[in-house]
Tab-separated table of C-alpha atoms and ligand atoms in Angstrom:
chain	number	residue	atom	x	y	z
P	22	MET	CA	12.545	2.631	-19.881
P	23	ALA	CA	10.999	-0.462	-18.363
P	24	PHE	CA	9.953	-0.594	-14.721
P	25	GLN	CA	11.721	-3.212	-12.608
P	26	LEU	CA	10.239	-5.438	-9.941
P	27	PRO	CA	12.026	-4.205	-6.791
P	28	ASP	CA	13.561	-6.787	-4.462
P	29	LEU	CA	11.809	-7.307	-1.155
P	30	PRO	CA	13.800	-5.461	1.549
P	31	TYR	CA	13.711	-8.661	3.701
P	32	ASP	CA	13.294	-12.441	3.390
P	33	PHE	CA	9.918	-13.943	2.441
P	34	GLY	CA	9.536	-15.291	5.997
P	35	ALA	CA	10.561	-12.070	7.775
P	36	LEU	CA	6.986	-11.047	8.656
P	37	GLU	CA	6.075	-14.433	10.175
P	38	PRO	CA	3.912	-15.304	12.004
P	39	TYR	CA	1.728	-12.359	11.004
P	40	ILE	CA	2.186	-12.626	7.244
P	41	ASP	CA	3.366	-16.043	6.076
P	42	GLY	CA	6.331	-16.632	3.795
P	43	GLN	CA	4.372	-18.491	1.114
P	44	THR	CA	1.952	-15.578	0.757
P	45	MET	CA	4.872	-13.135	0.552
P	46	GLU	CA	6.649	-15.196	-2.109
P	47	ILE	CA	3.553	-15.478	-4.320
P	48	HIS	CA	2.445	-11.903	-3.636
P	49	HIS	CA	5.815	-10.412	-4.554
P	50	GLY	CA	6.869	-12.694	-7.407
P	51	LYS	CA	3.563	-13.487	-9.099
P	52	HIS	CA	1.286	-10.551	-8.253
P	53	HIS	CA	3.703	-7.604	-8.043
P	54	GLY	CA	5.784	-9.199	-10.796
P	55	GLY	CA	2.648	-9.534	-12.916
P	56	TYR	CA	1.640	-5.884	-12.477
P	57	THR	CA	5.176	-4.780	-13.363
P	58	GLY	CA	5.318	-6.844	-16.558
P	59	LYS	CA	1.838	-5.808	-17.684
P	60	LEU	CA	2.588	-2.130	-16.954
P	61	ASN	CA	5.660	-2.381	-19.158
P	62	ASP	CA	3.610	-4.047	-21.922
P	63	ALA	CA	0.980	-1.296	-21.672
P	64	ILE	CA	3.404	1.650	-21.933
P	65	LYS	CA	5.878	0.183	-24.443
P	66	GLY	CA	6.271	2.472	-27.440
P	67	THR	CA	3.952	5.148	-25.981
P	68	HIS	CA	4.741	8.604	-24.580
P	69	LEU	CA	4.461	7.098	-21.074
P	70	ASP	CA	7.614	5.087	-21.678
P	71	ASP	CA	9.937	7.659	-20.111
P	72	MET	CA	7.568	9.107	-17.483
P	73	SER	CA	7.946	8.490	-13.740
P	74	ILE	CA	5.293	6.303	-12.132
P	75	GLU	CA	4.132	9.323	-10.077
P	76	ASN	CA	3.561	11.361	-13.253
P	77	ILE	CA	1.707	8.485	-14.905
P	78	LEU	CA	-0.557	8.105	-11.862
P	79	SER	CA	-1.272	11.842	-11.523
P	80	THR	CA	-2.659	11.855	-15.095
P	81	ILE	CA	-4.229	8.396	-14.902
P	82	SER	CA	-7.685	9.524	-16.081
P	83	THR	CA	-6.164	10.076	-19.548
P	84	HIS	CA	-4.577	6.609	-19.800
P	85	SER	CA	-5.889	3.094	-20.475
P	86	THR	CA	-7.457	0.757	-17.928
P	87	ALA	CA	-4.382	-1.478	-18.278
P	88	VAL	CA	-2.116	1.400	-17.228
P	89	ARG	CA	-4.462	2.296	-14.351
P	90	ASN	CA	-4.648	-1.244	-12.957
P	91	ASN	CA	-1.030	-2.232	-13.482
P	92	GLY	CA	0.542	1.164	-12.786
P	93	GLY	CA	-1.377	1.289	-9.523
P	94	GLY	CA	-0.387	-2.291	-8.736
P	95	TYR	CA	3.267	-1.550	-9.458
P	96	TYR	CA	3.365	1.550	-7.223
P	97	ASN	CA	1.144	0.276	-4.392
P	98	HIS	CA	3.112	-2.913	-3.757
P	99	ASP	CA	6.447	-1.081	-3.857
P	100	LEU	CA	5.164	1.180	-1.070
P	101	PHE	CA	3.601	-1.758	0.813
P	102	TRP	CA	6.812	-3.820	1.060
P	103	LYS	CA	8.779	-0.823	2.295
P	104	ILE	CA	6.430	0.130	5.133
P	105	MET	CA	6.618	-3.333	6.741
P	106	GLN	CA	9.350	-5.080	8.744
P	107	GLY	CA	9.767	-8.076	10.996
P	108	GLY	CA	10.371	-7.731	14.698
P	109	GLY	CA	8.746	-6.056	17.634
P	110	VAL	CA	5.772	-3.784	17.882
P	111	GLN	CA	6.660	-0.180	17.195
P	112	MET	CA	4.735	3.050	17.520
P	113	PRO	CA	5.127	6.167	15.431
P	114	GLU	CA	7.409	8.640	17.199
P	115	GLY	CA	8.608	12.190	16.648
P	116	VAL	CA	6.712	14.556	14.363
P	117	LEU	CA	4.623	11.787	12.775
P	118	GLY	CA	3.633	10.357	16.154
P	119	ALA	CA	2.627	13.803	17.420
P	120	ASP	CA	0.723	14.673	14.229
P	121	ILE	CA	-1.197	11.365	14.340
P	122	GLU	CA	-2.104	12.085	17.985
P	123	ASN	CA	-3.263	15.606	17.192
P	124	THR	CA	-5.101	14.766	13.958
P	125	PHE	CA	-6.987	11.665	15.055
P	126	GLY	CA	-7.175	12.214	18.814
P	127	GLY	CA	-4.664	9.509	19.703
P	128	PHE	CA	-2.935	6.507	18.157
P	129	GLU	CA	-5.779	4.106	19.040
P	130	ALA	CA	-8.306	6.398	17.360
P	131	PHE	CA	-6.131	6.474	14.240
P	132	LYS	CA	-5.765	2.683	14.317
P	133	ASN	CA	-9.521	2.267	14.614
P	134	GLU	CA	-10.229	4.599	11.714
P	135	PHE	CA	-7.594	2.981	9.479
P	136	SER	CA	-8.757	-0.542	10.410
P	137	ALA	CA	-12.379	0.352	9.666
P	138	ALA	CA	-11.391	1.753	6.252
P	139	ALA	CA	-9.555	-1.506	5.492
P	140	ALA	CA	-12.315	-3.765	6.829
P	141	THR	CA	-15.182	-2.028	5.043
P	142	ARG	CA	-13.532	-1.705	1.617
P	143	PHE	CA	-15.899	-3.977	-0.338
P	144	GLY	CA	-14.104	-6.472	-2.575
P	145	SER	CA	-10.503	-5.685	-3.456
P	146	GLY	CA	-8.598	-2.520	-2.646
P	147	TRP	CA	-6.361	-0.632	-0.261
P	148	ALA	CA	-6.547	1.431	2.937
P	149	TRP	CA	-4.295	4.492	3.145
P	150	LEU	CA	-2.801	7.026	5.494
P	151	LEU	CA	-1.967	9.977	3.289
P	152	VAL	CA	-0.993	13.609	3.315
P	153	ASP	CA	-3.809	15.384	1.499
P	154	GLU	CA	-3.486	18.425	-0.751
P	155	SER	CA	-3.780	20.782	2.249
P	156	GLY	CA	-0.943	18.988	4.062
P	157	LYS	CA	-3.212	17.203	6.533
P	158	LEU	CA	-3.021	13.517	7.542
P	159	VAL	CA	-6.119	11.646	6.316
P	160	VAL	CA	-7.310	8.025	6.203
P	161	SER	CA	-8.986	6.794	3.013
P	162	SER	CA	-9.534	3.679	0.961
P	163	THR	CA	-9.562	3.002	-2.765
P	164	PRO	CA	-10.917	0.139	-4.911
P	165	ASN	CA	-8.832	-2.268	-6.992
P	166	GLN	CA	-5.291	-0.886	-7.560
P	167	ASP	CA	-6.267	2.786	-7.399
P	168	ASN	CA	-4.431	5.077	-4.983
P	169	PRO	CA	-4.481	8.694	-3.717
P	170	LEU	CA	-1.909	9.855	-6.294
P	171	MET	CA	-4.444	9.254	-9.063
P	172	ASP	CA	-6.235	12.327	-10.380
P	173	LEU	CA	-9.547	10.450	-10.161
P	174	ALA	CA	-9.212	9.426	-6.492
P	175	ASP	CA	-11.949	10.649	-4.121
P	176	VAL	CA	-9.287	11.712	-1.599
P	177	LYS	CA	-6.123	12.930	-3.323
P	178	GLY	CA	-2.665	13.297	-1.830
P	179	THR	CA	0.553	11.402	-1.129
P	180	PRO	CA	0.180	7.977	0.529
P	181	ILE	CA	2.648	7.300	3.355
P	182	LEU	CA	1.162	4.002	4.637
P	183	GLY	CA	-0.921	1.495	2.684
P	184	LEU	CA	-2.558	-1.844	3.437
P	185	ASP	CA	-3.407	-4.311	0.674
P	186	VAL	CA	-6.805	-5.892	1.404
P	187	TRP	CA	-7.043	-7.985	-1.755
P	188	GLU	CA	-7.687	-11.613	-0.781
P	189	HIS	CA	-4.359	-12.573	-2.415
P	190	ALA	CA	-2.658	-10.642	0.416
P	191	TYR	CA	-4.070	-12.783	3.227
P	192	TYR	CA	-6.258	-15.683	2.073
P	193	LEU	CA	-3.750	-18.555	2.521
P	194	LYS	CA	-3.315	-17.780	6.225
P	195	TYR	CA	-6.499	-15.966	7.180
P	196	GLN	CA	-9.136	-17.165	4.663
P	197	ASN	CA	-12.125	-14.835	5.199
P	198	ARG	CA	-10.800	-13.324	8.462
P	199	ARG	CA	-9.779	-9.940	7.068
P	200	PRO	CA	-10.114	-8.156	10.477
P	201	GLU	CA	-7.511	-10.503	12.007
P	202	TYR	CA	-5.113	-9.786	9.125
P	203	ILE	CA	-5.635	-6.043	9.644
P	204	GLU	CA	-4.965	-6.349	13.386
P	205	ASN	CA	-1.750	-8.283	12.731
P	206	PHE	CA	-0.600	-5.826	10.055
P	207	PHE	CA	-0.128	-3.311	12.884
P	208	LYS	CA	2.535	-5.669	14.338
P	209	VAL	CA	4.703	-5.424	11.208
P	210	ILE	CA	4.496	-1.732	10.316
P	211	ASN	CA	7.889	-0.077	9.869
P	212	TRP	CA	7.079	3.306	11.406
P	213	ASP	CA	10.555	4.665	10.592
P	214	ALA	CA	9.808	4.138	6.888
P	215	VAL	CA	6.367	5.749	7.267
P	216	ALA	CA	7.951	8.749	9.028
P	217	GLU	CA	10.434	9.087	6.165
P	218	ASN	CA	7.544	9.025	3.657
P	219	TYR	CA	5.791	11.667	5.777
P	220	SER	CA	8.717	14.082	5.817
P	221	LYS	CA	9.105	13.727	2.022
P	222	ALA	CA	5.370	14.223	1.424
P	223	LYS	CA	5.053	17.411	3.446
U	320	LIG	MN1	-1.480	-7.277	-3.637
């Protein structure tokens, strides 16, 4: 069964002024759409055709580079759209808020660690907040379209928050100013969605 490009859960301009509508339109339609189509081409007529994306990713070391790049791209962007929203600044609350405090020594310490992971990822990739295999919250980053669900990831687990630091995610508005993009990403995080991912991952 073919994977479908999911609709954005908001308008292209909903994350303005932090992420511009033109970037969102191209990023969703062309980039995420491209990964989805190429993933479908790569799995068509193979035994992967009826597997879930999570199962494909957890056995990624046994699949082709096309499945790795496009399967990662398909999954990562689906997560990325869902953990953002327009509107005011929001902090993690409840169990997630408390666990971030306890794990990282405060929200600011977490933000610094996550931002550093995103800023220092050389070239293209992602920064993650994930639940690792021991159930602990961890920050990591991966190259290209890899992610923590992949069996070949350095830090394995279930991602609950991800930031795309490919230039296609920010270049139109920010050019080479990746740190400014990272700072502004924190103004559009949907912490309710991240908390929901956290309770499912645990
Ligand atoms: Mn992207």
